[in-house]
């Protein structure tokens, strides 16, 4: 039986371009290939092989990958993935092809995908596929990741069940009124913290009220009626994505709440509106407080408590939450809450209007390091450069070569002088930075340094 060699290839997008190697070897016309290589026995999956190859060949990390193409050749089966470049550090590459001069050169090039078919690609079928799908592949990645594209916010629906307490009139405290919360477990986000129960995401074809009714039935085994929106919040997680939160109260409840989804909720408990547990999801805490204020200020004569449910007439109140520039402690806490296995920090250091970078013959990169176990974000930044004031400049997510899901946090600073090993790019230039790092620089240059003093 003829053995078949399995390999993986990456259509690696850096902004609107794809990253290719231009191969130069003695006695042969230059040709072009995508990053990738053979699947090794130690690789746990084709994706693991791909991430190993990206690290070995480019010192690169990438975001989520999509399998888009399978190429069958005599004796070889190649699985092709599309992904977006997060970081690139050629000083880290370690593949044997870069350690043996006789193999020739691997020149890193960025090429528009529609132009790839005109190159001497090996294999040519892959070059044709890239060009033929020049618009489709980025759109697929946009739909599957947080890459730039049409904005599609998540809509959260929170139904507050409020029990007991003194009657509420205009300007009077809600007294001992309590709200039902659930302690999260097994969800991958904020496990061990308390959240409003019931809560869920708006689904296609549902109204906000439909979602509240469905979630009450699924999560608590109760029927609710007369749900009204009390508050609307535009929330953003520190270093993460934004979402719209709709906070409702019902006019009536049928049944007794039970924990109908114990695989997601460890326990249910009632807490006073003004005395929530310490480990309450910050977003939920802000929503409960907004609803508490709305109920306390409603006109006299409205019913006070749900079950006997509190209902507010008039238009919902709107608020923003999480839109201030977050501090390093908030960012680190949110990364833990979201279940990231590691955090990387990178520094956008601006000196006399120029960005300081590590630079080599083919690429530039921002200084970056993985936060060590037990180390704070500020301490990790101090290992990159002696800076005092920093401002958050953006975040993105990645998967490490070892398969660890990570979040990268970028910070801006104005050092007094260039730290050792860093050189300035021409003023106003992004040089050869990966696209994602250029986004951080643009954010830092367009206003997120407002908290730093000029020097």
Tab-separated table of C-alpha atoms in Angstrom:
chain	number	residue	atom	x	y	z
A	1	UNK	CA	0.000	0.000	0.000
A	2	UNK	CA	1.340	3.429	-0.937
A	3	UNK	CA	1.730	5.697	2.051
A	4	UNK	CA	0.209	9.163	1.944
A	5	UNK	CA	2.016	12.116	3.475
A	6	UNK	CA	-0.326	14.520	5.303
A	7	UNK	CA	0.509	18.204	5.395
A	8	UNK	CA	-1.123	21.485	6.359
A	9	UNK	CA	-1.024	24.890	4.686
A	10	UNK	CA	-2.049	28.347	5.915
A	11	UNK	CA	-3.709	31.032	3.834
A	12	UNK	CA	-2.496	33.585	6.354
A	13	UNK	CA	-4.185	36.979	6.077
A	14	UNK	CA	-2.416	40.063	7.371
A	15	UNK	CA	-5.028	42.756	6.891
A	16	UNK	CA	-6.038	42.606	3.212
A	17	UNK	CA	-2.881	40.749	2.142
A	18	UNK	CA	-1.786	37.124	2.396
A	19	UNK	CA	1.625	36.172	3.760
A	20	UNK	CA	3.677	34.014	1.383
A	21	UNK	CA	7.236	32.743	1.103
A	22	UNK	CA	9.233	33.560	-2.014
A	23	UNK	CA	11.598	30.612	-2.319
A	24	UNK	CA	14.999	31.238	-3.865
A	25	UNK	CA	17.140	28.168	-4.502
A	26	UNK	CA	20.254	27.653	-6.581
A	27	UNK	CA	19.587	26.293	-10.055
A	28	UNK	CA	15.827	26.823	-9.910
A	29	UNK	CA	13.476	29.625	-10.878
A	30	UNK	CA	12.106	31.427	-7.778
A	31	UNK	CA	8.727	30.116	-6.707
A	32	UNK	CA	6.111	30.903	-4.044
A	33	UNK	CA	4.559	28.811	-1.281
A	34	UNK	CA	2.222	29.321	1.658
A	35	UNK	CA	3.417	28.695	5.231
A	36	UNK	CA	2.958	25.110	6.404
A	37	UNK	CA	4.468	21.657	6.365
A	38	UNK	CA	4.042	18.032	7.258
A	39	UNK	CA	1.892	16.703	10.085
A	40	UNK	CA	4.165	15.114	12.704
A	41	UNK	CA	3.315	12.106	14.907
A	42	UNK	CA	3.384	14.381	17.956
A	43	UNK	CA	0.752	16.747	16.508
A	44	UNK	CA	-2.627	16.171	18.168
A	45	UNK	CA	-4.601	17.464	15.169
A	46	UNK	CA	-4.104	19.148	11.791
A	47	UNK	CA	-4.783	22.500	13.460
A	48	UNK	CA	-2.078	21.788	16.053
A	49	UNK	CA	0.305	20.969	13.189
A	50	UNK	CA	-0.584	24.238	11.485
A	51	UNK	CA	0.083	26.324	14.593
A	52	UNK	CA	3.395	24.537	15.146
A	53	UNK	CA	4.438	25.236	11.564
A	54	UNK	CA	3.485	28.918	11.832
A	55	UNK	CA	5.612	29.196	14.939
A	56	UNK	CA	8.581	27.346	13.423
A	57	UNK	CA	8.521	29.164	10.090
A	58	UNK	CA	7.455	32.680	11.103
A	59	UNK	CA	7.452	32.883	14.893
A	60	UNK	CA	3.791	33.641	14.282
A	61	UNK	CA	0.553	33.272	16.206
A	62	UNK	CA	-2.840	33.369	14.541
A	63	UNK	CA	-6.460	33.734	15.516
A	64	UNK	CA	-9.184	31.136	14.871
A	65	UNK	CA	-8.650	28.937	11.805
A	66	UNK	CA	-11.127	27.719	9.192
A	67	UNK	CA	-10.536	24.624	7.080
A	68	UNK	CA	-11.292	25.776	3.529
A	69	UNK	CA	-9.610	23.478	1.021
A	70	UNK	CA	-8.218	19.962	0.624
A	71	UNK	CA	-5.557	19.374	-2.001
A	72	UNK	CA	-4.847	15.834	-3.206
A	73	UNK	CA	-1.550	15.188	-4.955
A	74	UNK	CA	0.304	11.939	-5.682
A	75	UNK	CA	1.421	10.634	-2.300
A	76	UNK	CA	0.292	13.773	-0.437
A	77	UNK	CA	-2.885	15.090	1.143
A	78	UNK	CA	-2.810	18.760	2.141
A	79	UNK	CA	-5.369	20.397	4.414
A	80	UNK	CA	-5.541	24.139	3.846
A	81	UNK	CA	-6.712	26.546	6.543
A	82	UNK	CA	-7.503	30.264	6.417
A	83	UNK	CA	-6.608	32.408	9.415
A	84	UNK	CA	-5.541	35.915	10.406
A	85	UNK	CA	-2.087	36.844	11.634
A	86	UNK	CA	-1.911	38.133	15.199
A	87	UNK	CA	1.837	38.449	15.785
A	88	UNK	CA	5.043	37.788	13.891
A	89	UNK	CA	8.568	37.423	15.319
A	90	UNK	CA	11.109	36.019	12.872
A	91	UNK	CA	13.727	35.805	15.619
A	92	UNK	CA	11.692	32.939	17.086
A	93	UNK	CA	11.466	30.765	14.001
A	94	UNK	CA	13.206	27.445	14.414
A	95	UNK	CA	12.281	25.214	11.474
A	96	UNK	CA	15.189	23.206	10.019
A	97	UNK	CA	14.654	24.858	6.642
A	98	UNK	CA	15.858	28.130	8.161
A	99	UNK	CA	18.924	26.632	9.811
A	100	UNK	CA	20.443	25.040	6.697
A	101	UNK	CA	21.793	27.628	4.199
A	102	UNK	CA	21.932	25.094	1.352
A	103	UNK	CA	18.134	24.907	1.307
A	104	UNK	CA	17.927	28.473	0.012
A	105	UNK	CA	15.985	31.542	1.061
A	106	UNK	CA	12.471	31.931	2.435
A	107	UNK	CA	11.668	35.589	1.775
A	108	UNK	CA	8.554	36.795	3.580
A	109	UNK	CA	6.236	38.667	1.243
A	110	UNK	CA	2.738	40.159	1.543
A	111	UNK	CA	0.640	39.853	-1.606
A	112	UNK	CA	-2.911	40.855	-2.515
A	113	UNK	CA	-4.889	37.595	-2.805
A	114	UNK	CA	-6.265	38.399	-6.248
A	115	UNK	CA	-2.664	38.663	-7.526
A	116	UNK	CA	-1.502	35.265	-6.235
A	117	UNK	CA	-2.610	33.353	-9.358
A	118	UNK	CA	-0.074	35.339	-11.404
A	119	UNK	CA	2.829	34.072	-9.271
A	120	UNK	CA	4.787	30.869	-9.782
A	121	UNK	CA	2.870	29.184	-6.932
A	122	UNK	CA	3.594	25.655	-5.772
A	123	UNK	CA	1.195	23.983	-6.082
A	124	UNK	CA	-0.515	26.147	-8.719
A	125	UNK	CA	-3.977	24.866	-7.698
A	126	UNK	CA	-3.592	26.560	-4.316
A	127	UNK	CA	-2.662	29.877	-5.923
A	128	UNK	CA	-5.718	29.673	-8.160
A	129	UNK	CA	-7.937	28.878	-5.161
A	130	UNK	CA	-6.643	31.878	-3.211
A	131	UNK	CA	-7.252	34.298	-6.087
A	132	UNK	CA	-10.622	32.840	-7.018
A	133	UNK	CA	-11.782	33.310	-3.421
A	134	UNK	CA	-10.093	36.641	-2.756
A	135	UNK	CA	-13.331	38.180	-1.470
A	136	UNK	CA	-14.936	35.054	-0.010
A	137	UNK	CA	-12.141	33.987	2.340
A	138	UNK	CA	-11.914	37.287	4.284
A	139	UNK	CA	-15.725	37.352	4.526
A	140	UNK	CA	-15.724	33.851	6.015
A	141	UNK	CA	-13.144	34.895	8.580
A	142	UNK	CA	-15.114	38.044	9.359
A	143	UNK	CA	-18.193	35.947	10.049
A	144	UNK	CA	-16.332	33.453	12.236
A	145	UNK	CA	-14.092	35.799	14.222
A	146	UNK	CA	-13.967	39.328	15.588
A	147	UNK	CA	-12.148	40.535	12.488
A	148	UNK	CA	-13.236	43.842	10.939
A	149	UNK	CA	-16.568	43.665	9.137
A	150	UNK	CA	-20.215	44.660	9.536
A	151	UNK	CA	-20.918	45.117	13.217
A	152	UNK	CA	-23.235	42.484	14.722
A	153	UNK	CA	-23.664	43.118	18.452
A	154	UNK	CA	-24.892	40.403	20.786
A	155	UNK	CA	-28.203	41.282	22.452
A	156	UNK	CA	-28.524	40.007	26.026
A	157	UNK	CA	-31.930	39.725	27.684
A	158	UNK	CA	-32.055	39.815	31.496
A	159	UNK	CA	-35.320	39.212	33.366
A	160	UNK	CA	-35.222	40.466	36.956
A	161	UNK	CA	-37.476	38.599	39.373
A	162	UNK	CA	-37.928	40.880	42.371
A	163	UNK	CA	-39.499	39.425	45.495
A	164	UNK	CA	-40.761	41.069	48.705
A	165	UNK	CA	-39.672	44.380	50.160
A	166	UNK	CA	-41.538	47.515	51.120
A	167	UNK	CA	-43.855	49.199	48.590
A	168	UNK	CA	-41.887	51.492	46.334
A	169	UNK	CA	-43.024	55.036	45.663
A	170	UNK	CA	-41.399	58.011	44.059
A	171	UNK	CA	-38.082	58.751	45.730
A	172	UNK	CA	-38.432	55.931	48.290
A	173	UNK	CA	-35.851	53.145	48.702
A	174	UNK	CA	-36.716	49.611	47.553
A	175	UNK	CA	-36.203	48.517	51.149
A	176	UNK	CA	-35.753	44.783	51.534
A	177	UNK	CA	-36.712	43.847	47.949
A	178	UNK	CA	-34.666	40.918	46.654
A	179	UNK	CA	-33.578	39.800	43.182
A	180	UNK	CA	-32.969	36.231	42.032
A	181	UNK	CA	-29.400	35.416	40.951
A	182	UNK	CA	-27.699	32.221	39.815
A	183	UNK	CA	-24.068	31.184	40.366
A	184	UNK	CA	-22.561	30.232	37.001
A	185	UNK	CA	-20.747	26.962	36.350
A	186	UNK	CA	-19.563	25.032	33.306
A	187	UNK	CA	-20.125	27.904	30.871
A	188	UNK	CA	-16.530	28.996	30.231
A	189	UNK	CA	-17.269	32.592	31.216
A	190	UNK	CA	-17.414	34.010	34.760
A	191	UNK	CA	-17.877	30.573	36.279
A	192	UNK	CA	-18.257	30.903	40.053
A	193	UNK	CA	-19.742	34.410	39.758
A	194	UNK	CA	-23.382	35.436	40.224
A	195	UNK	CA	-25.568	36.480	37.298
A	196	UNK	CA	-29.171	37.630	36.862
A	197	UNK	CA	-31.537	34.702	36.463
A	198	UNK	CA	-32.930	34.172	33.946
A	199	UNK	CA	-30.703	35.635	31.226
A	200	UNK	CA	-29.944	34.699	27.646
A	201	UNK	CA	-29.259	35.841	24.101
A	202	UNK	CA	-31.807	37.151	21.636
A	203	UNK	CA	-32.279	34.593	18.867
A	204	UNK	CA	-33.270	35.074	15.242
A	205	UNK	CA	-36.997	35.708	14.884
A	206	UNK	CA	-37.590	36.509	18.557
A	207	UNK	CA	-38.656	39.738	20.170
A	208	UNK	CA	-36.930	40.755	23.382
A	209	UNK	CA	-40.086	39.784	25.315
A	210	UNK	CA	-40.170	36.379	23.571
A	211	UNK	CA	-36.591	35.763	24.731
A	212	UNK	CA	-37.431	36.693	28.332
A	213	UNK	CA	-40.404	34.311	28.363
A	214	UNK	CA	-38.364	31.483	26.806
A	215	UNK	CA	-35.412	31.902	29.175
A	216	UNK	CA	-37.726	31.959	32.236
A	217	UNK	CA	-39.254	28.682	31.096
A	218	UNK	CA	-35.918	27.018	30.188
A	219	UNK	CA	-33.826	28.162	33.145
A	220	UNK	CA	-36.371	28.369	35.975
A	221	UNK	CA	-39.400	26.335	34.909
A	222	UNK	CA	-41.809	29.266	35.331
A	223	UNK	CA	-44.183	31.203	33.102
A	224	UNK	CA	-44.055	35.000	33.033
A	225	UNK	CA	-46.376	37.569	31.533
A	226	UNK	CA	-46.452	41.308	30.985
A	227	UNK	CA	-42.676	41.707	30.630
A	228	UNK	CA	-41.582	45.304	30.182
A	229	UNK	CA	-38.165	46.803	29.497
A	230	UNK	CA	-36.937	48.856	32.451
A	231	UNK	CA	-33.403	49.607	31.286
A	232	UNK	CA	-31.220	49.353	28.175
A	233	UNK	CA	-27.438	49.223	28.532
A	234	UNK	CA	-24.653	49.384	25.942
A	235	UNK	CA	-21.928	47.389	27.690
A	236	UNK	CA	-18.340	46.568	26.785
A	237	UNK	CA	-16.162	44.010	28.537
A	238	UNK	CA	-12.701	45.272	29.447
A	239	UNK	CA	-10.506	44.377	26.489
A	240	UNK	CA	-13.344	42.464	24.864
A	241	UNK	CA	-16.395	43.054	22.750
A	242	UNK	CA	-19.494	45.192	23.194
A	243	UNK	CA	-23.092	44.051	23.552
A	244	UNK	CA	-26.584	45.429	24.145
A	245	UNK	CA	-28.264	44.479	27.424
A	246	UNK	CA	-32.059	44.604	27.833
A	247	UNK	CA	-33.262	44.481	31.449
A	248	UNK	CA	-36.920	43.548	31.962
A	249	UNK	CA	-39.347	42.881	34.810
A	250	UNK	CA	-42.521	40.746	34.526
A	251	UNK	CA	-45.993	41.743	35.680
A	252	UNK	CA	-46.899	38.227	36.791
A	253	UNK	CA	-45.215	34.884	37.492
A	254	UNK	CA	-46.778	31.416	37.445
A	255	UNK	CA	-44.860	28.705	39.273
A	256	UNK	CA	-41.920	28.529	41.671
A	257	UNK	CA	-38.411	29.134	40.275
A	258	UNK	CA	-36.222	26.016	40.248
A	259	UNK	CA	-32.722	25.420	38.906
A	260	UNK	CA	-33.713	23.799	35.623
A	261	UNK	CA	-30.185	23.922	34.129
A	262	UNK	CA	-27.832	22.681	36.882
A	263	UNK	CA	-25.078	22.033	34.329
A	264	UNK	CA	-24.880	25.816	33.836
A	265	UNK	CA	-26.002	27.060	37.241
A	266	UNK	CA	-24.572	25.774	40.535
A	267	UNK	CA	-27.304	27.318	42.704
A	268	UNK	CA	-30.041	29.935	42.914
A	269	UNK	CA	-30.317	32.517	45.678
A	270	UNK	CA	-32.196	35.705	46.501
A	271	UNK	CA	-30.206	38.844	47.351
A	272	UNK	CA	-31.249	42.317	48.373
A	273	UNK	CA	-31.073	44.729	45.460
A	274	UNK	CA	-28.649	46.927	47.384
A	275	UNK	CA	-26.547	44.069	48.816
A	276	UNK	CA	-25.426	41.870	45.942
A	277	UNK	CA	-22.691	39.271	46.589
A	278	UNK	CA	-19.109	40.382	46.048
A	279	UNK	CA	-18.569	37.968	43.149
A	280	UNK	CA	-21.346	39.336	40.960
A	281	UNK	CA	-20.589	39.744	37.246
A	282	UNK	CA	-19.861	43.508	36.921
A	283	UNK	CA	-22.232	43.864	33.953
A	284	UNK	CA	-25.044	42.230	35.950
A	285	UNK	CA	-24.312	44.376	39.000
A	286	UNK	CA	-24.572	47.546	36.915
A	287	UNK	CA	-27.861	46.332	35.430
A	288	UNK	CA	-29.411	45.489	38.803
A	289	UNK	CA	-28.400	48.898	40.160
A	290	UNK	CA	-29.915	50.644	37.121
A	291	UNK	CA	-33.184	48.750	37.602
A	292	UNK	CA	-33.175	49.441	41.354
A	293	UNK	CA	-32.910	53.190	40.676
A	294	UNK	CA	-35.672	52.992	38.065
A	295	UNK	CA	-38.018	51.182	40.434
A	296	UNK	CA	-37.263	53.580	43.271
A	297	UNK	CA	-38.116	56.602	41.133
A	298	UNK	CA	-41.319	55.376	39.491
A	299	UNK	CA	-44.540	57.322	40.104
A	300	UNK	CA	-46.684	56.482	43.156
A	301	UNK	CA	-49.431	53.939	42.778
A	302	UNK	CA	-47.645	51.353	40.641
A	303	UNK	CA	-47.347	47.806	42.026
A	304	UNK	CA	-44.201	47.313	44.049
A	305	UNK	CA	-42.871	43.814	43.783
A	306	UNK	CA	-42.944	41.029	41.273
A	307	UNK	CA	-45.131	38.181	41.916
A	308	UNK	CA	-46.897	41.174	42.515
A	309	UNK	CA	-44.286	42.404	39.928
A	310	UNK	CA	-42.701	45.813	39.678
A	311	UNK	CA	-43.428	47.502	36.362
A	312	UNK	CA	-42.215	50.851	35.137
A	313	UNK	CA	-44.200	52.921	32.686
A	314	UNK	CA	-42.692	55.327	30.203
A	315	UNK	CA	-39.630	54.930	27.977
A	316	UNK	CA	-36.708	52.750	29.179
A	317	UNK	CA	-33.649	54.489	30.589
A	318	UNK	CA	-30.381	54.028	28.696
A	319	UNK	CA	-26.848	53.804	30.064
A	320	UNK	CA	-23.296	53.018	29.009
A	321	UNK	CA	-21.171	50.576	30.995
A	322	UNK	CA	-17.535	49.610	30.458
A	323	UNK	CA	-16.794	52.335	27.911
A	324	UNK	CA	-14.229	54.183	29.994
A	325	UNK	CA	-10.639	53.319	29.114
A	326	UNK	CA	-10.035	50.233	31.308
A	327	UNK	CA	-7.123	49.876	33.679
A	328	UNK	CA	-4.701	46.964	33.666
A	329	UNK	CA	-6.347	45.321	36.693
A	330	UNK	CA	-9.786	45.376	35.027
A	331	UNK	CA	-8.325	43.934	31.834
A	332	UNK	CA	-6.557	41.125	33.680
A	333	UNK	CA	-9.704	40.295	35.670
A	334	UNK	CA	-11.837	40.126	32.519
A	335	UNK	CA	-9.296	37.833	30.823
A	336	UNK	CA	-9.573	35.438	33.771
A	337	UNK	CA	-13.376	35.754	33.789
A	338	UNK	CA	-13.484	34.908	30.085
A	339	UNK	CA	-11.384	31.770	30.589
A	340	UNK	CA	-8.233	32.729	28.682
A	341	UNK	CA	-5.323	30.427	29.462
A	342	UNK	CA	-2.630	33.053	28.985
A	343	UNK	CA	-2.286	36.806	28.546
A	344	UNK	CA	0.285	38.600	26.407
A	345	UNK	CA	1.088	42.291	26.753
A	346	UNK	CA	2.602	44.397	24.002
A	347	UNK	CA	3.826	47.975	24.105
A	348	UNK	CA	3.205	50.829	21.677
A	349	UNK	CA	6.084	53.066	22.736
A	350	UNK	CA	6.035	56.524	21.111
A	351	UNK	CA	9.165	58.666	21.157
A	352	UNK	CA	9.097	62.038	19.394
A	353	UNK	CA	6.150	60.875	17.292
A	354	UNK	CA	7.830	57.638	16.170
A	355	UNK	CA	6.867	54.083	17.136
A	356	UNK	CA	9.649	52.010	18.709
A	357	UNK	CA	9.892	48.455	17.374
A	358	UNK	CA	12.069	45.406	17.109
A	359	UNK	CA	13.281	45.273	13.524
A	360	UNK	CA	15.032	42.707	11.328
A	361	UNK	CA	15.738	42.293	7.635
A	362	UNK	CA	12.155	41.434	6.711
A	363	UNK	CA	9.718	42.569	9.409
A	364	UNK	CA	9.044	44.923	12.302
A	365	UNK	CA	7.195	44.033	15.506
A	366	UNK	CA	6.049	45.640	18.735
A	367	UNK	CA	7.770	44.473	21.937
A	368	UNK	CA	5.636	41.828	23.641
A	369	UNK	CA	5.802	39.183	26.351
A	370	UNK	CA	3.565	36.591	27.967
A	371	UNK	CA	2.477	37.461	31.503
A	372	UNK	CA	4.078	34.956	33.861
A	373	UNK	CA	2.071	32.954	36.426
A	374	UNK	CA	1.444	35.138	39.464
A	375	UNK	CA	2.714	38.249	37.659
A	376	UNK	CA	0.654	41.384	37.166
A	377	UNK	CA	0.189	43.178	33.862
A	378	UNK	CA	2.176	46.198	35.036
A	379	UNK	CA	5.108	43.996	36.066
A	380	UNK	CA	5.087	42.297	32.672
A	381	UNK	CA	5.114	45.683	30.927
A	382	UNK	CA	8.074	46.732	33.097
A	383	UNK	CA	10.041	43.813	31.649
A	384	UNK	CA	9.510	45.294	28.173
A	385	UNK	CA	10.551	48.871	28.933
A	386	UNK	CA	10.937	51.227	31.902
A	387	UNK	CA	7.681	53.167	31.517
A	388	UNK	CA	5.585	54.823	34.188
A	389	UNK	CA	2.283	55.905	32.628
A	390	UNK	CA	0.499	53.587	30.201
A	391	UNK	CA	-2.891	53.708	28.478
A	392	UNK	CA	-4.862	50.830	27.043
A	393	UNK	CA	-4.628	50.718	23.242
A	394	UNK	CA	-6.598	47.619	22.286
A	395	UNK	CA	-6.854	43.847	22.553
A	396	UNK	CA	-7.201	40.790	20.378
A	397	UNK	CA	-7.344	37.047	20.897
A	398	UNK	CA	-5.114	34.264	19.627
A	399	UNK	CA	-4.208	30.606	19.998
A	400	UNK	CA	-0.591	29.880	20.929
A	401	UNK	CA	1.564	27.284	19.136
A	402	UNK	CA	0.850	24.985	22.098
A	403	UNK	CA	-2.910	25.439	21.631
A	404	UNK	CA	-3.412	27.772	24.595
A	405	UNK	CA	-6.201	30.311	24.080
A	406	UNK	CA	-4.799	33.751	24.829
A	407	UNK	CA	-5.681	37.412	24.901
A	408	UNK	CA	-3.191	40.076	23.860
A	409	UNK	CA	-3.432	43.462	25.582
A	410	UNK	CA	-1.753	46.476	24.002
A	411	UNK	CA	-0.688	49.532	25.995
A	412	UNK	CA	0.678	52.900	24.891
A	413	UNK	CA	3.456	54.804	26.603
A	414	UNK	CA	5.906	57.646	26.043
A	415	UNK	CA	9.330	56.553	27.307
A	416	UNK	CA	11.964	59.183	27.962
A	417	UNK	CA	14.393	57.338	25.679
A	418	UNK	CA	14.452	54.297	23.436
A	419	UNK	CA	14.910	51.080	25.450
A	420	UNK	CA	17.744	48.826	24.376
A	421	UNK	CA	16.911	46.756	21.304
A	422	UNK	CA	14.156	49.055	20.021
A	423	UNK	CA	14.498	51.349	17.024
A	424	UNK	CA	12.137	54.087	15.785
A	425	UNK	CA	10.094	53.741	12.638
A	426	UNK	CA	9.954	56.829	10.422
A	427	UNK	CA	7.539	59.330	11.984
A	428	UNK	CA	3.973	58.547	10.941
A	429	UNK	CA	4.947	55.194	9.423
A	430	UNK	CA	3.733	51.713	10.374
A	431	UNK	CA	6.771	50.174	8.715
A	432	UNK	CA	6.404	46.422	8.233
A	433	UNK	CA	4.281	45.807	11.307
A	434	UNK	CA	1.624	43.091	11.072
A	435	UNK	CA	-1.767	44.597	10.363
A	436	UNK	CA	-3.128	43.804	13.838
A	437	UNK	CA	-0.231	45.639	15.494
A	438	UNK	CA	-0.766	48.566	13.144
A	439	UNK	CA	-4.332	48.766	14.480
A	440	UNK	CA	-2.936	49.163	18.001
A	441	UNK	CA	-0.639	51.951	16.820
A	442	UNK	CA	-3.507	53.768	15.099
A	443	UNK	CA	-5.622	53.500	18.261
A	444	UNK	CA	-2.774	54.859	20.354
A	445	UNK	CA	-2.192	57.735	17.953
A	446	UNK	CA	-5.850	58.742	17.670
A	447	UNK	CA	-6.751	59.576	21.220
A	448	UNK	CA	-6.163	56.752	23.670
A	449	UNK	CA	-3.028	58.535	24.899
A	450	UNK	CA	-5.178	61.323	26.322
A	451	UNK	CA	-4.336	60.127	29.828
A	452	UNK	CA	-0.583	60.456	29.366
A	453	UNK	CA	1.415	63.578	29.995
A	454	UNK	CA	3.378	65.087	27.115
A	455	UNK	CA	7.151	65.120	27.334
